[in-house]
Tab-separated table of C-alpha atoms in Angstrom:
chain	number	residue	atom	x	y	z
A	196	MET	CA	-9.877	-29.452	15.048
A	197	ARG	CA	-6.877	-27.278	15.902
A	198	LYS	CA	-7.162	-28.223	19.578
A	199	THR	CA	-7.176	-31.906	18.673
A	200	TRP	CA	-4.131	-31.412	16.442
A	201	LEU	CA	-2.168	-29.665	19.185
A	202	TYR	CA	-3.264	-32.243	21.745
A	203	GLY	CA	-1.861	-35.005	19.564
A	204	TYR	CA	1.571	-33.362	19.611
A	205	TRP	CA	1.348	-32.761	23.366
A	206	LYS	CA	0.278	-36.340	24.024
A	207	HIS	CA	3.352	-37.606	22.184
A	208	LYS	CA	5.605	-34.716	23.250
A	209	TYR	CA	8.672	-36.885	23.814
A	210	LEU	CA	8.431	-38.342	20.320
A	211	THR	CA	7.831	-34.855	18.961
A	212	LEU	CA	11.076	-33.687	20.581
A	213	LEU	CA	12.950	-36.115	18.331
A	214	PHE	CA	12.014	-33.911	15.372
A	215	VAL	CA	13.542	-30.782	16.923
A	216	PRO	CA	17.155	-31.405	15.761
A	217	ALA	CA	16.015	-32.157	12.200
A	218	VAL	CA	13.720	-29.118	12.091
A	219	ALA	CA	16.478	-26.897	13.516
A	220	TYR	CA	18.937	-28.208	10.933
A	221	TYR	CA	16.664	-27.403	7.990
A	222	ILE	CA	15.765	-23.979	9.359
A	223	LEU	CA	19.388	-22.972	10.001
A	224	PHE	CA	21.049	-24.476	6.944
A	225	HIS	CA	18.280	-24.565	4.317
A	226	TYR	CA	15.802	-21.766	5.020
A	227	VAL	CA	17.856	-19.007	6.656
A	228	PRO	CA	20.442	-19.028	3.793
A	229	ILE	CA	17.615	-18.322	1.300
A	230	TYR	CA	18.144	-14.682	2.273
A	231	GLY	CA	21.440	-14.873	0.378
A	232	VAL	CA	19.563	-15.313	-2.919
A	233	LEU	CA	19.370	-11.501	-2.997
A	234	ILE	CA	23.044	-11.494	-3.994
A	235	ALA	CA	22.049	-12.730	-7.468
A	236	PHE	CA	20.171	-9.459	-8.045
A	237	LYS	CA	22.811	-7.153	-6.573
A	238	SER	CA	26.362	-6.059	-7.254
A	239	TYR	CA	27.540	-7.607	-4.033
A	240	LYS	CA	30.324	-5.889	-2.124
A	241	PHE	CA	31.705	-7.681	0.896
A	242	SER	CA	32.324	-4.394	2.706
A	243	LEU	CA	28.726	-3.246	2.208
A	244	GLY	CA	26.975	-6.492	3.011
A	245	ILE	CA	24.018	-8.066	1.263
A	246	TRP	CA	21.370	-5.468	2.060
A	247	ASP	CA	23.428	-2.337	1.321
A	248	SER	CA	24.939	-3.591	-1.939
A	249	PRO	CA	23.409	-1.867	-5.008
A	250	TRP	CA	20.613	-3.561	-6.960
A	251	VAL	CA	21.349	-4.549	-10.563
A	252	GLY	CA	18.206	-6.531	-11.353
A	253	PHE	CA	18.678	-9.372	-13.852
A	254	ARG	CA	22.030	-8.133	-15.174
A	255	HIS	CA	23.947	-11.157	-13.875
A	256	PHE	CA	21.475	-13.527	-15.527
A	257	GLU	CA	21.794	-11.680	-18.841
A	258	GLU	CA	25.585	-11.984	-18.662
A	259	LEU	CA	25.253	-15.619	-17.661
A	260	PHE	CA	23.047	-16.600	-20.586
A	261	ALA	CA	25.317	-14.730	-22.996
A	262	LEU	CA	28.365	-16.811	-22.039
A	263	GLY	CA	29.171	-19.784	-24.230
A	264	SER	CA	31.110	-21.383	-21.361
A	265	PHE	CA	27.965	-21.475	-19.214
A	266	TRP	CA	25.990	-23.433	-21.808
A	267	LYS	CA	28.956	-25.774	-22.259
A	268	VAL	CA	29.092	-26.694	-18.571
A	269	THR	CA	25.280	-26.964	-18.509
A	270	LEU	CA	25.430	-29.476	-21.362
A	271	ASN	CA	28.165	-31.413	-19.552
A	272	THR	CA	26.075	-31.464	-16.377
A	273	VAL	CA	22.948	-32.706	-18.140
A	274	LEU	CA	24.790	-35.386	-20.111
A	275	ILE	CA	26.664	-36.761	-17.088
A	276	SER	CA	23.483	-36.737	-14.989
A	277	LEU	CA	21.527	-38.503	-17.728
A	278	TYR	CA	24.213	-41.184	-17.977
A	279	LYS	CA	24.037	-41.669	-14.215
A	280	LEU	CA	20.241	-41.808	-14.386
A	281	ILE	CA	20.205	-44.375	-17.195
A	282	PHE	CA	22.899	-46.662	-15.793
A	283	GLY	CA	22.962	-45.770	-12.096
A	284	PHE	CA	19.271	-45.610	-11.218
A	285	PRO	CA	18.367	-49.220	-12.190
A	286	ALA	CA	21.514	-50.640	-10.540
A	287	PRO	CA	20.318	-50.616	-6.891
A	288	ILE	CA	16.903	-51.915	-7.985
A	289	LEU	CA	18.472	-54.915	-9.716
A	290	PHE	CA	20.849	-55.425	-6.800
A	291	ALA	CA	17.943	-55.365	-4.334
A	292	LEU	CA	16.109	-57.945	-6.423
A	293	LEU	CA	19.167	-60.201	-6.395
A	294	LEU	CA	19.694	-59.781	-2.652
A	295	ASN	CA	16.036	-60.571	-2.068
A	296	GLU	CA	16.526	-63.951	-3.731
A	297	ILE	CA	19.399	-64.936	-1.423
A	298	ARG	CA	18.207	-67.295	1.296
A	299	LEU	CA	21.514	-67.757	3.151
A	300	VAL	CA	21.272	-64.947	5.737
A	301	LEU	CA	24.980	-64.833	6.636
A	302	PHE	CA	26.091	-64.563	3.011
A	303	LYS	CA	23.435	-61.894	2.364
A	304	ARG	CA	24.665	-59.766	5.269
A	305	ILE	CA	28.286	-60.065	4.132
A	306	VAL	CA	27.374	-58.940	0.609
A	307	GLN	CA	25.328	-56.032	1.972
A	308	THR	CA	28.136	-54.891	4.274
A	309	ILE	CA	30.713	-54.958	1.476
A	310	SER	CA	28.406	-53.077	-0.900
A	311	TYR	CA	27.508	-50.423	1.710
A	312	PHE	CA	31.108	-49.675	2.675
A	313	PRO	CA	32.088	-47.301	-0.192
A	314	HIS	CA	29.185	-44.988	0.685
A	315	PHE	CA	30.864	-44.088	3.979
A	316	LEU	CA	34.143	-43.101	2.317
A	317	SER	CA	34.636	-39.544	1.110
A	318	TRP	CA	35.294	-38.793	-2.525
A	319	VAL	CA	38.799	-37.671	-1.549
A	320	VAL	CA	39.601	-41.264	-0.587
A	321	LEU	CA	37.658	-42.865	-3.436
A	322	ALA	CA	39.165	-40.519	-6.018
A	323	GLY	CA	42.639	-41.511	-4.815
A	324	LEU	CA	41.728	-45.183	-5.131
A	325	ALA	CA	40.290	-44.611	-8.605
A	326	MET	CA	43.443	-42.784	-9.719
A	327	GLN	CA	45.638	-45.637	-8.523
A	328	PHE	CA	43.356	-48.306	-9.963
A	329	LEU	CA	43.089	-46.573	-13.356
A	330	SER	CA	46.699	-45.425	-13.561
A	331	PRO	CA	48.089	-45.918	-17.099
A	332	SER	CA	51.402	-47.203	-15.719
A	333	THR	CA	50.638	-49.093	-12.500
A	334	GLY	CA	46.863	-49.588	-12.508
A	335	PRO	CA	45.688	-53.237	-12.609
A	336	ILE	CA	43.280	-52.598	-15.505
A	337	ASN	CA	46.014	-51.187	-17.738
A	338	LEU	CA	48.453	-53.897	-16.653
A	339	LEU	CA	45.861	-56.434	-17.760
A	340	LEU	CA	45.391	-54.607	-21.079
A	341	GLN	CA	49.148	-54.680	-21.669
A	342	GLN	CA	49.235	-58.404	-20.919
A	343	LEU	CA	46.547	-58.838	-23.583
A	344	GLY	CA	48.639	-56.881	-26.068
A	345	ALA	CA	46.581	-53.643	-25.959
A	346	ASP	CA	47.873	-50.142	-25.335
A	347	PRO	CA	47.307	-48.613	-21.882
A	348	ILE	CA	44.454	-46.102	-21.548
A	349	PHE	CA	44.680	-42.875	-19.568
A	350	PHE	CA	41.099	-43.116	-18.314
A	351	LEU	CA	41.103	-39.907	-16.250
A	352	GLY	CA	42.898	-37.923	-18.924
A	353	SER	CA	40.832	-39.046	-21.909
A	354	SER	CA	37.794	-37.086	-23.089
A	355	ASP	CA	36.225	-40.330	-24.298
A	356	TRP	CA	36.631	-42.165	-20.999
A	357	PHE	CA	36.197	-39.514	-18.309
A	358	ARG	CA	32.377	-39.504	-18.293
A	359	PRO	CA	32.132	-43.329	-18.160
A	360	VAL	CA	34.569	-43.249	-15.228
A	361	LEU	CA	32.283	-40.771	-13.406
A	362	VAL	CA	29.285	-43.027	-13.971
A	363	VAL	CA	31.028	-46.254	-12.930
A	364	THR	CA	32.601	-44.768	-9.792
A	365	ASP	CA	29.270	-43.215	-8.781
A	366	VAL	CA	27.502	-46.571	-9.151
A	367	TRP	CA	30.286	-48.277	-7.214
A	368	LYS	CA	29.966	-45.829	-4.320
A	369	GLU	CA	26.169	-45.703	-4.016
A	370	LEU	CA	25.031	-49.134	-5.242
A	371	GLY	CA	24.757	-50.815	-1.849
A	372	TRP	CA	23.411	-47.787	-0.011
A	373	GLY	CA	20.731	-47.255	-2.649
A	374	THR	CA	19.359	-50.751	-2.104
A	375	ILE	CA	18.355	-50.035	1.509
A	376	VAL	CA	15.123	-48.276	0.633
A	377	TYR	CA	14.150	-50.976	-1.879
A	378	LEU	CA	14.877	-53.804	0.556
A	379	ALA	CA	12.772	-51.953	3.134
A	380	ALA	CA	9.890	-51.909	0.650
A	381	LEU	CA	10.300	-55.642	0.026
A	382	SER	CA	10.204	-56.392	3.745
A	383	SER	CA	6.518	-55.428	3.758
A	384	VAL	CA	5.608	-58.137	1.225
A	385	ASN	CA	3.675	-60.986	2.826
A	386	PRO	CA	5.674	-64.256	2.373
A	387	GLU	CA	2.389	-66.079	1.880
A	388	GLN	CA	2.070	-64.385	-1.504
A	389	TYR	CA	5.274	-66.093	-2.673
A	390	GLU	CA	4.109	-69.402	-1.241
A	391	ALA	CA	0.739	-69.139	-2.971
A	392	ALA	CA	2.415	-68.209	-6.257
A	393	THR	CA	4.777	-71.186	-5.961
A	394	VAL	CA	1.848	-73.523	-5.374
A	395	ASP	CA	0.187	-72.112	-8.501
A	396	GLY	CA	3.289	-72.974	-10.513
A	397	ALA	CA	4.990	-69.571	-10.685
A	398	ASN	CA	8.769	-69.703	-11.079
A	399	ARG	CA	11.237	-67.138	-9.679
A	400	TYR	CA	10.876	-64.864	-12.690
A	401	HIS	CA	7.093	-64.804	-12.375
A	402	ARG	CA	7.239	-64.148	-8.627
A	403	MET	CA	9.672	-61.321	-9.192
A	404	ARG	CA	7.600	-59.792	-11.978
A	405	TYR	CA	4.135	-60.067	-10.449
A	406	ILE	CA	4.867	-59.767	-6.713
A	407	THR	CA	8.256	-58.183	-6.009
A	408	LEU	CA	8.320	-55.440	-8.635
A	409	PRO	CA	4.731	-54.231	-7.982
A	410	ALA	CA	5.622	-53.964	-4.281
A	411	MET	CA	8.595	-51.760	-5.197
A	412	THR	CA	6.715	-49.558	-7.673
A	413	PRO	CA	5.741	-46.747	-5.238
A	414	VAL	CA	9.310	-46.456	-3.928
A	415	ILE	CA	10.794	-46.642	-7.432
A	416	THR	CA	8.492	-43.834	-8.548
A	417	ILE	CA	9.454	-41.541	-5.677
A	418	MET	CA	13.175	-42.238	-6.076
A	419	LEU	CA	12.902	-41.608	-9.832
A	420	ILE	CA	11.289	-38.214	-9.191
A	421	PHE	CA	14.181	-37.311	-6.889
A	422	ALA	CA	16.696	-38.546	-9.461
A	423	ILE	CA	15.134	-36.442	-12.228
A	424	GLY	CA	15.290	-33.397	-9.979
A	425	LYS	CA	19.027	-33.977	-9.544
A	426	ILE	CA	19.773	-33.820	-13.268
A	427	VAL	CA	21.176	-30.294	-12.905
A	428	ASN	CA	22.533	-30.898	-9.378
A	429	ASP	CA	25.760	-32.755	-10.068
A	430	ASP	CA	28.053	-34.319	-7.477
A	431	PHE	CA	30.637	-31.600	-6.821
A	432	ASP	CA	32.862	-33.739	-4.574
A	433	GLN	CA	33.225	-36.468	-7.176
A	434	VAL	CA	33.872	-34.218	-10.169
A	435	PHE	CA	36.140	-31.809	-8.301
A	436	ASN	CA	38.419	-34.594	-7.063
A	437	LEU	CA	38.652	-36.356	-10.430
A	438	LEU	CA	38.669	-33.338	-12.758
A	439	ASN	CA	41.905	-32.240	-14.428
A	440	PRO	CA	42.795	-29.766	-17.217
A	441	ALA	CA	42.920	-32.521	-19.855
A	442	VAL	CA	39.187	-33.234	-19.526
A	443	MET	CA	37.782	-29.797	-18.645
A	444	GLY	CA	35.876	-29.731	-21.925
A	445	VAL	CA	33.779	-32.799	-21.033
A	446	GLY	CA	34.012	-32.851	-17.220
A	447	ASP	CA	33.489	-29.258	-16.121
A	448	VAL	CA	29.981	-29.043	-14.606
A	449	LEU	CA	27.805	-26.367	-13.029
A	450	SER	CA	29.027	-26.947	-9.485
A	451	THR	CA	32.721	-26.701	-10.381
A	452	TYR	CA	31.933	-23.690	-12.604
A	453	THR	CA	30.137	-22.009	-9.678
A	454	TYR	CA	33.058	-22.831	-7.397
A	455	ARG	CA	35.550	-21.155	-9.711
A	456	MET	CA	33.397	-18.102	-10.321
A	457	GLY	CA	32.328	-17.634	-6.709
A	458	LEU	CA	35.279	-18.658	-4.545
A	459	VAL	CA	38.271	-18.533	-6.887
A	460	ASN	CA	37.344	-15.410	-8.889
A	461	MET	CA	35.276	-13.929	-6.004
A	462	GLU	CA	32.353	-13.066	-8.310
A	463	TYR	CA	29.798	-13.885	-5.643
A	464	SER	CA	26.782	-12.347	-7.368
A	465	PHE	CA	27.482	-14.162	-10.619
A	466	ALA	CA	27.973	-17.501	-8.840
A	467	THR	CA	24.732	-17.004	-6.894
A	468	ALA	CA	22.900	-16.387	-10.167
A	469	VAL	CA	24.230	-19.711	-11.469
A	470	GLY	CA	23.094	-21.512	-8.323
A	471	LEU	CA	19.644	-19.903	-8.418
A	472	PHE	CA	19.200	-20.843	-12.072
A	473	LYS	CA	20.161	-24.429	-11.269
A	474	ASN	CA	17.729	-24.683	-8.351
A	475	VAL	CA	14.832	-23.241	-10.350
A	476	ILE	CA	15.399	-25.825	-13.081
A	477	ALA	CA	15.631	-28.620	-10.483
A	478	PHE	CA	12.354	-27.535	-8.853
A	479	THR	CA	10.643	-27.389	-12.251
A	480	LEU	CA	11.860	-30.891	-13.112
A	481	ILE	CA	10.587	-32.317	-9.807
A	482	VAL	CA	7.143	-30.748	-10.255
A	483	ALA	CA	6.918	-32.001	-13.850
A	484	ALA	CA	8.140	-35.505	-12.964
A	485	ASN	CA	5.681	-35.722	-10.083
A	486	ALA	CA	2.785	-34.681	-12.351
A	487	VAL	CA	3.724	-37.301	-14.951
A	488	ALA	CA	4.124	-40.007	-12.290
A	489	LYS	CA	0.714	-39.212	-10.782
A	490	ARG	CA	-0.869	-39.468	-14.208
A	491	LEU	CA	0.828	-42.771	-15.086
A	492	ASN	CA	0.616	-44.825	-11.890
A	493	GLU	CA	-1.034	-42.602	-9.246
A	494	TYR	CA	2.106	-42.487	-7.098
A	495	GLY	CA	3.994	-39.290	-6.346
A	496	LEU	CA	5.433	-36.984	-3.716
A	497	TRP	CA	2.147	-35.118	-3.270
């Protein structure tokens, strides 16, 4: 059996070589750095290095769990991620369904290109656009509100509006890109199924409900498992570029908290403990979500 397995790789050796860059990337940037997890259990000194720094056990975790600020940023992270999950996860699914109904190929490609474009812009650029667009003095939304007789709103400086802004800007950036995997799933649907359903009297709603959505179910399940695992893994680039002192109470999340503790305050061991805690929770959520998905519809990651 082992000989057959190795022969298969040798037979397709040139295709196998295509995996080498990806495997090297994950080894160098995802597996080798795992060694640094030791910092969470040590009083890390830069001059001593990771191995020679003294062990302190779970002291950093005890200090972490005793801090009220840590639980505050954890709550912010969970709430923002849940909002993104509730409003952001269905958005590309609905958009894919709408695109699938478009029969004019040129128009469909134009819409796809426009919707994909924000994904390729960094949050530095998008945050600048959002600040200009939502400006209380020159932003078009507030100018429209003033024309309607309403007072301008400082969206990025308001505790009530900052989280909705994070959700909306995240959906705006990733909506088009998120539809790619769903449109790929729909491409495998046999057109004859739609034709047969039409002959049987099914309208567009029925075809979408009984043909399109079932074809997307496996992909939706897998993407939902990934999304649940990201509940504690917030988008640092987005929050960091939009965050300001006026909304720290509702916008400060685990990644920005880790950044301040690790790089700004140089408490490397403490910041590593925060990151390890976050990754353990994310792994637990993925395992639990996968188990539930397998029980409900027999689809999952493994």
